[in-house]
């Protein structure tokens, strides 16, 4: 047993291997163990679009990064302190990211001439000086795993070798003092019906752990203590699950059955997988024949008095656009979730981007404004989903909720909210006439919202439709003045919603001349970069928009009150364009479209260039 | 109020007191004078009170096209959706609200061209909706382009040298999608149309009804061989359990052909016993398909009536009861419990 250990405040580990190597599983398990220790954490799964991408090539590498700390952290981190590379391709794809002098663990067995060739190495990087600036540990993981699982009856050699990811996990768990018990019981439950596989995985994990512990590896174990998080009960959660929970919460709180119709698309399908399990809450999920059917089914269900929700990613949003415009004219509640991915077209389907903002706001024919909100952290997807449903129901409108690949896959500790704190969501169905003896389906209330009269309600029969409707009566109307009036009234719904929104909060230092304004998943990196700037003794202001359409009423005043406004986005400048357009402020963009989040150091540099 | 009652009782009096007027909205009808849609509307409005389902429990959904306006004229709940998507809208409402009677009104362009996908998938799922396909073999609302049911060689504004497209046989398509109820009727055959729609209404699951509908402006006379004066002798009226005989004197009939399909013969040539007896309830769709293929175009002897009427599990029905009950019983406490299930820790 090693007796000495080194204390660190924050650590970044990245696992990288073939997409069939089980790196995501290893990452998930390491995350669970890390949550148990009580660290704050943030993760970044990063995998190829192909289920089994060409083995051994850099394009087929799947990686998982976790940042954990004994203080609160905001991002999955820039550069790993430790990189686990299961083969040459993983080394090739990820070595550049490893911090100078960082720890490199490689599966030595995988560095065969064939694998080196597939990875594009002309010489063995373990021998030609490529890795000499790192603290490199060459571990024959495949051999050791095979040896550890040698005497397991009924285990095929290929099955034995496949458990080498657990060996790596065991070794890293030892290195960072993560308890193995939870991982072992998880393996025992997961493979309960396959005793040989279960035994092999457990044996490989223990072998890796013991390999470190018996000092066969000359590294000092590292201790990262629990983070002083706010008191409360926590769980680890990713954005997909948090969104699902938010929708369930909105359903229970409103008393509206959740009707979720969708068509499989990466990365939005995760939401369907989560919700399909929740029979217990009466969730009706439908896997529709296409994207257009999905949104129409959700809209039909809304007409029937349900909480109609659909979810997709960019290409699906294009297909749904016509129906979203219909919903806007019908003025029925509908939640459309867009888990943004790198586009256009199929683009980089498993990589993140924030490039659907302008489409969400403007991407429909005709004048069809509707509320757009964006989640900014994985756990924040819960509140964002509740808020999207609340606005949709209260204001009788489709709402677009923007998430993205990073938020949906990334996880972090979540302090569980009290259900008592959920906002009121009152369907307030129409139950009788609203104008003397008559029912006028387009008579508006003080919010500009029309009544939601659902089929089955005697006497309130009415016809909705895409043809322009007469103000009040809702009859088909081709009257020019009426169309102008209805266009204005639909726009005013957003103005009235804006009046109800909480103001944009600015976190500003005294004397700050630069405001960094963000939206969506850049929230973490903006916070992290601001810390770095403040660490240098420089003043800065940051603000983050959740409501993109309409924006809080003070947004213009905020952006006008700083000398400079920097807008970091994973697109080529979409919020930038909105801010310039709405407020005539010459804001500056910091833009990245590489399918990966902005790094804190990149943003820090961009900020320094503006304030120094 | 309860939005999810499963009873078919209604709040404004007994079904017997309903009249045609209860289903007529005040909106002015705007089809061309002489359009077949008027006859269909009148028959549907007359049938509705007989079904005993009150207007507030009835929903009409339509897409785009002349037929799409139908919903505005019914004093029920209604939604005029976008082009081709009515079956998807209807799937949403029918799945969410099994207490409602949901009808889709659509045309050949709407259902068979832009909306083909939703049509076949709603039929394969057996969603409890009644789909009325007003087939006039032309695009009317866009002023006269050929449609997916127009005959090859059709000369229209968009095909001045004749259409190159092979047309759909709508019933064969529906049967190919495993539709559990498939029928055909004619706009002006009030009695026949009413009876077919009544059977469609009574059917549990999807009911697909093709209605030959004359467009007197852009495709007048397309169905003259079977419709109106002189059309009668070509109508092969399908009656379950009855031999397939037709003609002015019932002198013609349908027999099995050598290639395994069906063909039209003179009864005198084969004898009455050789005539096929219609069975709408055969599980295997071959018989109905052969009948549908008997006339790919309505230019000669053409079957009308119910081709197929079989029982198949209805989409959503089994689960919705359980889900509604679960939803009704779910509390915020359950949600608290769900959030706290699995790995949690306390700081």
Short mmCIF file of C-alpha atoms in Angstrom, two decimals, chain A residues 296-546:
data_model
loop_
_atom_site.label_atom_id
_atom_site.label_comp_id
_atom_site.label_asym_id
_atom_site.label_seq_id
_atom_site.Cartn_x
_atom_site.Cartn_y
_atom_site.Cartn_z
CA UNK A 296 -47.76 17.45 -35.74
CA UNK A 297 -48.59 14.68 -33.29
CA UNK A 298 -47.39 16.84 -30.41
CA UNK A 299 -49.46 19.74 -31.71
CA UNK A 300 -52.52 17.52 -32.13
CA UNK A 301 -52.09 16.34 -28.56
CA UNK A 302 -51.83 19.96 -27.40
CA UNK A 303 -55.13 20.68 -29.11
CA UNK A 304 -56.48 17.77 -27.10
CA UNK A 305 -55.32 19.34 -23.84
CA UNK A 306 -51.98 17.62 -23.29
CA UNK A 307 -48.50 19.00 -22.78
CA UNK A 308 -47.31 18.46 -26.36
CA UNK A 309 -43.54 18.27 -26.71
CA UNK A 310 -41.22 17.30 -29.54
CA UNK A 311 -37.44 17.23 -29.65
CA UNK A 312 -34.90 17.11 -32.41
CA UNK A 313 -31.61 18.50 -33.67
CA UNK A 314 -30.84 20.93 -36.50
CA UNK A 315 -31.93 18.95 -39.57
CA UNK A 316 -35.17 18.04 -37.82
CA UNK A 317 -35.79 21.67 -36.95
CA UNK A 318 -35.73 22.52 -40.63
CA UNK A 319 -38.39 19.90 -41.25
CA UNK A 320 -40.57 21.03 -38.37
CA UNK A 321 -40.48 24.70 -39.27
CA UNK A 322 -43.78 24.78 -41.17
CA UNK A 323 -45.65 23.13 -38.31
CA UNK A 324 -44.06 25.41 -35.73
CA UNK A 325 -45.42 28.34 -37.73
CA UNK A 326 -48.83 26.65 -37.72
CA UNK A 327 -48.63 26.29 -33.94
CA UNK A 328 -47.74 29.95 -33.71
CA UNK A 329 -50.91 30.90 -35.59
CA UNK A 330 -53.06 28.35 -33.76
CA UNK A 331 -51.69 29.83 -30.53
CA UNK A 332 -51.56 26.46 -28.81
CA UNK A 333 -48.96 25.46 -26.21
CA UNK A 334 -46.12 23.42 -27.72
CA UNK A 335 -42.56 22.84 -26.60
CA UNK A 336 -39.97 22.21 -29.31
CA UNK A 337 -36.57 21.17 -28.03
CA UNK A 338 -33.60 21.64 -30.34
CA UNK A 339 -30.49 19.84 -29.16
CA UNK A 340 -28.11 21.72 -31.42
CA UNK A 341 -25.28 19.94 -33.17
CA UNK A 342 -22.65 21.06 -35.65
CA UNK A 343 -24.25 21.77 -39.02
CA UNK A 344 -25.31 22.61 -41.66
CA UNK A 345 -26.88 19.43 -42.97
CA UNK A 346 -25.64 16.24 -41.33
CA UNK A 347 -22.50 18.18 -40.39
CA UNK A 348 -20.80 16.73 -37.32
CA UNK A 349 -23.73 14.91 -35.75
CA UNK A 350 -22.03 14.06 -32.46
CA UNK A 351 -20.28 17.39 -31.97
CA UNK A 352 -21.56 20.52 -30.33
CA UNK A 353 -22.43 23.92 -31.77
CA UNK A 354 -24.76 26.84 -31.00
CA UNK A 355 -25.59 27.61 -34.58
CA UNK A 356 -29.39 27.28 -34.54
CA UNK A 357 -30.10 30.47 -32.60
CA UNK A 358 -31.06 32.61 -35.56
CA UNK A 359 -33.07 29.76 -37.05
CA UNK A 360 -34.98 29.36 -33.78
CA UNK A 361 -35.81 33.05 -33.73
CA UNK A 362 -36.31 33.72 -37.43
CA UNK A 363 -36.47 30.39 -39.19
CA UNK A 364 -40.08 30.36 -40.32
CA UNK A 365 -42.01 31.89 -43.17
CA UNK A 366 -44.13 34.96 -42.51
CA UNK A 367 -44.06 37.03 -39.36
CA UNK A 368 -44.00 34.33 -36.72
CA UNK A 369 -42.27 35.45 -33.54
CA UNK A 370 -42.20 32.97 -30.69
CA UNK A 371 -40.35 32.62 -27.39
CA UNK A 372 -36.89 31.07 -27.49
CA UNK A 373 -35.04 30.07 -24.36
CA UNK A 374 -31.71 28.33 -23.88
CA UNK A 375 -30.38 26.04 -21.19
CA UNK A 376 -26.91 26.96 -20.02
CA UNK A 377 -25.69 24.05 -17.88
CA UNK A 378 -26.43 20.31 -17.87
CA UNK A 379 -28.43 20.45 -14.64
CA UNK A 380 -29.90 23.79 -15.70
CA UNK A 381 -31.76 21.90 -18.42
CA UNK A 382 -34.27 20.97 -15.70
CA UNK A 383 -35.28 24.57 -14.99
CA UNK A 384 -35.14 25.46 -18.67
CA UNK A 385 -37.56 22.66 -19.56
CA UNK A 386 -39.96 23.69 -16.79
CA UNK A 387 -39.75 27.29 -17.95
CA UNK A 388 -40.36 26.37 -21.59
CA UNK A 389 -43.48 24.44 -20.61
CA UNK A 390 -44.66 27.22 -18.32
CA UNK A 391 -44.36 29.89 -20.98
CA UNK A 392 -45.98 27.65 -23.62
CA UNK A 393 -48.98 26.94 -21.41
CA UNK A 394 -49.36 30.38 -19.89
CA UNK A 395 -48.91 32.32 -23.11
CA UNK A 396 -50.50 29.78 -25.51
CA UNK A 397 -47.57 29.62 -27.85
CA UNK A 398 -44.97 27.28 -29.22
CA UNK A 399 -41.68 27.72 -27.37
CA UNK A 400 -38.30 26.66 -28.70
CA UNK A 401 -35.92 25.39 -26.06
CA UNK A 402 -32.31 25.33 -27.22
CA UNK A 403 -29.93 22.81 -25.78
CA UNK A 404 -26.83 21.36 -27.43
CA UNK A 405 -24.70 18.25 -27.76
CA UNK A 406 -22.36 19.36 -25.00
CA UNK A 407 -25.14 20.03 -22.50
CA UNK A 408 -27.00 16.86 -23.34
CA UNK A 409 -23.97 14.58 -22.84
CA UNK A 410 -22.06 16.46 -20.17
CA UNK A 411 -22.77 15.76 -16.53
CA UNK A 412 -22.26 17.55 -13.24
CA UNK A 413 -23.44 17.31 -9.65
CA UNK A 414 -26.95 18.68 -9.25
CA UNK A 415 -28.34 19.89 -5.98
CA UNK A 416 -31.79 18.41 -6.08
CA UNK A 417 -34.48 21.04 -6.13
CA UNK A 418 -37.52 20.94 -3.94
CA UNK A 419 -40.65 20.27 -5.92
CA UNK A 420 -42.32 22.92 -3.77
CA UNK A 421 -40.25 25.53 -5.56
CA UNK A 422 -41.63 24.71 -8.99
CA UNK A 423 -43.46 27.60 -10.62
CA UNK A 424 -47.22 27.45 -11.02
CA UNK A 425 -48.30 26.06 -14.40
CA UNK A 426 -52.03 26.50 -14.76
CA UNK A 427 -53.60 25.19 -17.98
CA UNK A 428 -56.64 27.34 -17.22
CA UNK A 429 -58.78 25.54 -19.79
CA UNK A 430 -61.78 27.46 -21.07
CA UNK A 431 -64.92 25.89 -19.68
CA UNK A 432 -67.64 28.22 -20.86
CA UNK A 433 -68.53 31.21 -23.04
CA UNK A 434 -66.30 34.26 -22.73
CA UNK A 435 -68.41 36.90 -24.48
CA UNK A 436 -71.96 36.84 -23.20
CA UNK A 437 -73.44 33.59 -24.51
CA UNK A 438 -70.75 33.24 -27.09
CA UNK A 439 -67.36 31.63 -27.14
CA UNK A 440 -64.75 33.63 -29.02
CA UNK A 441 -61.63 31.50 -29.46
CA UNK A 442 -59.44 34.47 -30.34
CA UNK A 443 -60.51 36.79 -27.56
CA UNK A 444 -57.33 37.63 -25.69
CA UNK A 445 -56.53 38.10 -22.04
CA UNK A 446 -54.16 40.66 -20.50
CA UNK A 447 -51.19 38.56 -21.61
CA UNK A 448 -52.47 38.57 -25.17
CA UNK A 449 -53.18 34.87 -24.84
CA UNK A 450 -56.33 33.28 -26.25
CA UNK A 451 -58.45 30.68 -24.44
CA UNK A 452 -57.46 27.01 -24.58
CA UNK A 453 -60.75 25.21 -25.12
CA UNK A 454 -60.23 21.51 -25.55
CA UNK A 455 -62.44 19.02 -27.41
CA UNK A 456 -64.97 17.46 -25.12
CA UNK A 457 -65.99 20.83 -23.69
CA UNK A 458 -69.67 21.31 -24.55
CA UNK A 459 -70.60 24.48 -26.36
CA UNK A 460 -67.07 25.65 -27.09
CA UNK A 461 -66.65 23.93 -30.46
CA UNK A 462 -64.41 26.00 -32.69
CA UNK A 463 -62.16 25.58 -35.68
CA UNK A 464 -58.49 26.44 -35.64
CA UNK A 465 -56.39 26.57 -38.75
CA UNK A 466 -53.52 28.02 -40.66
CA UNK A 467 -55.70 30.48 -42.57
CA UNK A 468 -55.69 33.92 -40.99
CA UNK A 469 -58.35 34.30 -38.33
CA UNK A 470 -60.55 37.19 -37.44
CA UNK A 471 -59.58 38.86 -34.17
CA UNK A 472 -61.94 37.61 -31.50
CA UNK A 473 -64.28 35.34 -33.44
CA UNK A 474 -61.53 33.20 -34.97
CA UNK A 475 -63.41 32.91 -38.23
CA UNK A 476 -61.42 32.70 -41.44
CA UNK A 477 -60.68 36.25 -42.51
CA UNK A 478 -59.00 37.68 -45.58
CA UNK A 479 -59.48 41.26 -44.41
CA UNK A 480 -56.20 43.18 -44.88
CA UNK A 481 -56.61 45.30 -41.77
CA UNK A 482 -57.41 42.24 -39.69
CA UNK A 483 -54.24 40.50 -40.89
CA UNK A 484 -52.20 43.53 -39.89
CA UNK A 485 -53.92 43.56 -36.51
CA UNK A 486 -53.38 39.84 -35.91
CA UNK A 487 -49.71 40.12 -36.91
CA UNK A 488 -49.36 42.92 -34.36
CA UNK A 489 -51.25 41.04 -31.65
CA UNK A 490 -49.09 37.94 -32.10
CA UNK A 491 -45.95 40.07 -31.78
CA UNK A 492 -47.35 41.79 -28.71
CA UNK A 493 -47.60 38.45 -26.92
CA UNK A 494 -43.82 38.47 -26.81
CA UNK A 495 -43.69 42.05 -25.61
CA UNK A 496 -46.02 41.11 -22.76
CA UNK A 497 -43.93 38.07 -21.97
CA UNK A 498 -40.82 40.29 -21.84
CA UNK A 499 -42.49 42.39 -19.14
CA UNK A 500 -42.75 39.28 -16.96
CA UNK A 501 -39.15 38.17 -17.39
CA UNK A 502 -36.61 38.68 -14.62
CA UNK A 503 -33.98 41.28 -15.58
CA UNK A 504 -30.65 40.21 -17.02
CA UNK A 505 -28.29 39.88 -14.07
CA UNK A 506 -24.82 41.33 -14.46
CA UNK A 507 -21.91 40.14 -12.36
CA UNK A 508 -19.63 43.17 -12.66
CA UNK A 509 -16.49 44.28 -10.89
CA UNK A 510 -16.05 47.91 -10.07
CA UNK A 511 -14.43 49.69 -12.95
CA UNK A 512 -15.19 46.91 -15.42
CA UNK A 513 -15.22 48.25 -18.95
CA UNK A 514 -15.73 44.95 -20.71
CA UNK A 515 -18.93 42.90 -20.55
CA UNK A 516 -18.78 39.28 -21.65
CA UNK A 517 -22.29 38.38 -22.72
CA UNK A 518 -23.22 34.78 -23.41
CA UNK A 519 -26.09 32.39 -23.91
CA UNK A 520 -26.49 28.64 -23.69
CA UNK A 521 -23.69 26.24 -22.93
CA UNK A 522 -20.90 28.82 -22.93
CA UNK A 523 -22.02 29.81 -19.44
CA UNK A 524 -19.41 27.60 -17.76
CA UNK A 525 -16.46 28.75 -19.81
CA UNK A 526 -17.42 32.40 -19.47
CA UNK A 527 -17.48 32.00 -15.70
CA UNK A 528 -14.16 30.14 -15.73
CA UNK A 529 -12.49 32.73 -17.95
CA UNK A 530 -13.80 35.54 -15.74
CA UNK A 531 -12.23 33.84 -12.72
CA UNK A 532 -8.91 33.77 -14.50
CA UNK A 533 -9.20 37.46 -15.36
CA UNK A 534 -10.14 38.31 -11.79
CA UNK A 535 -7.26 36.14 -10.60
CA UNK A 536 -5.03 38.54 -12.49
CA UNK A 537 -6.56 41.44 -10.58
CA UNK A 538 -8.39 42.79 -13.61
CA UNK A 539 -12.04 43.91 -13.53
CA UNK A 540 -14.62 42.28 -15.75
CA UNK A 541 -18.39 41.97 -16.08
CA UNK A 542 -20.31 38.92 -17.22
CA UNK A 543 -23.97 38.26 -18.01
CA UNK A 544 -25.81 35.30 -19.44
CA UNK A 545 -29.07 35.30 -21.37
CA UNK A 546 -31.56 32.51 -20.81
#
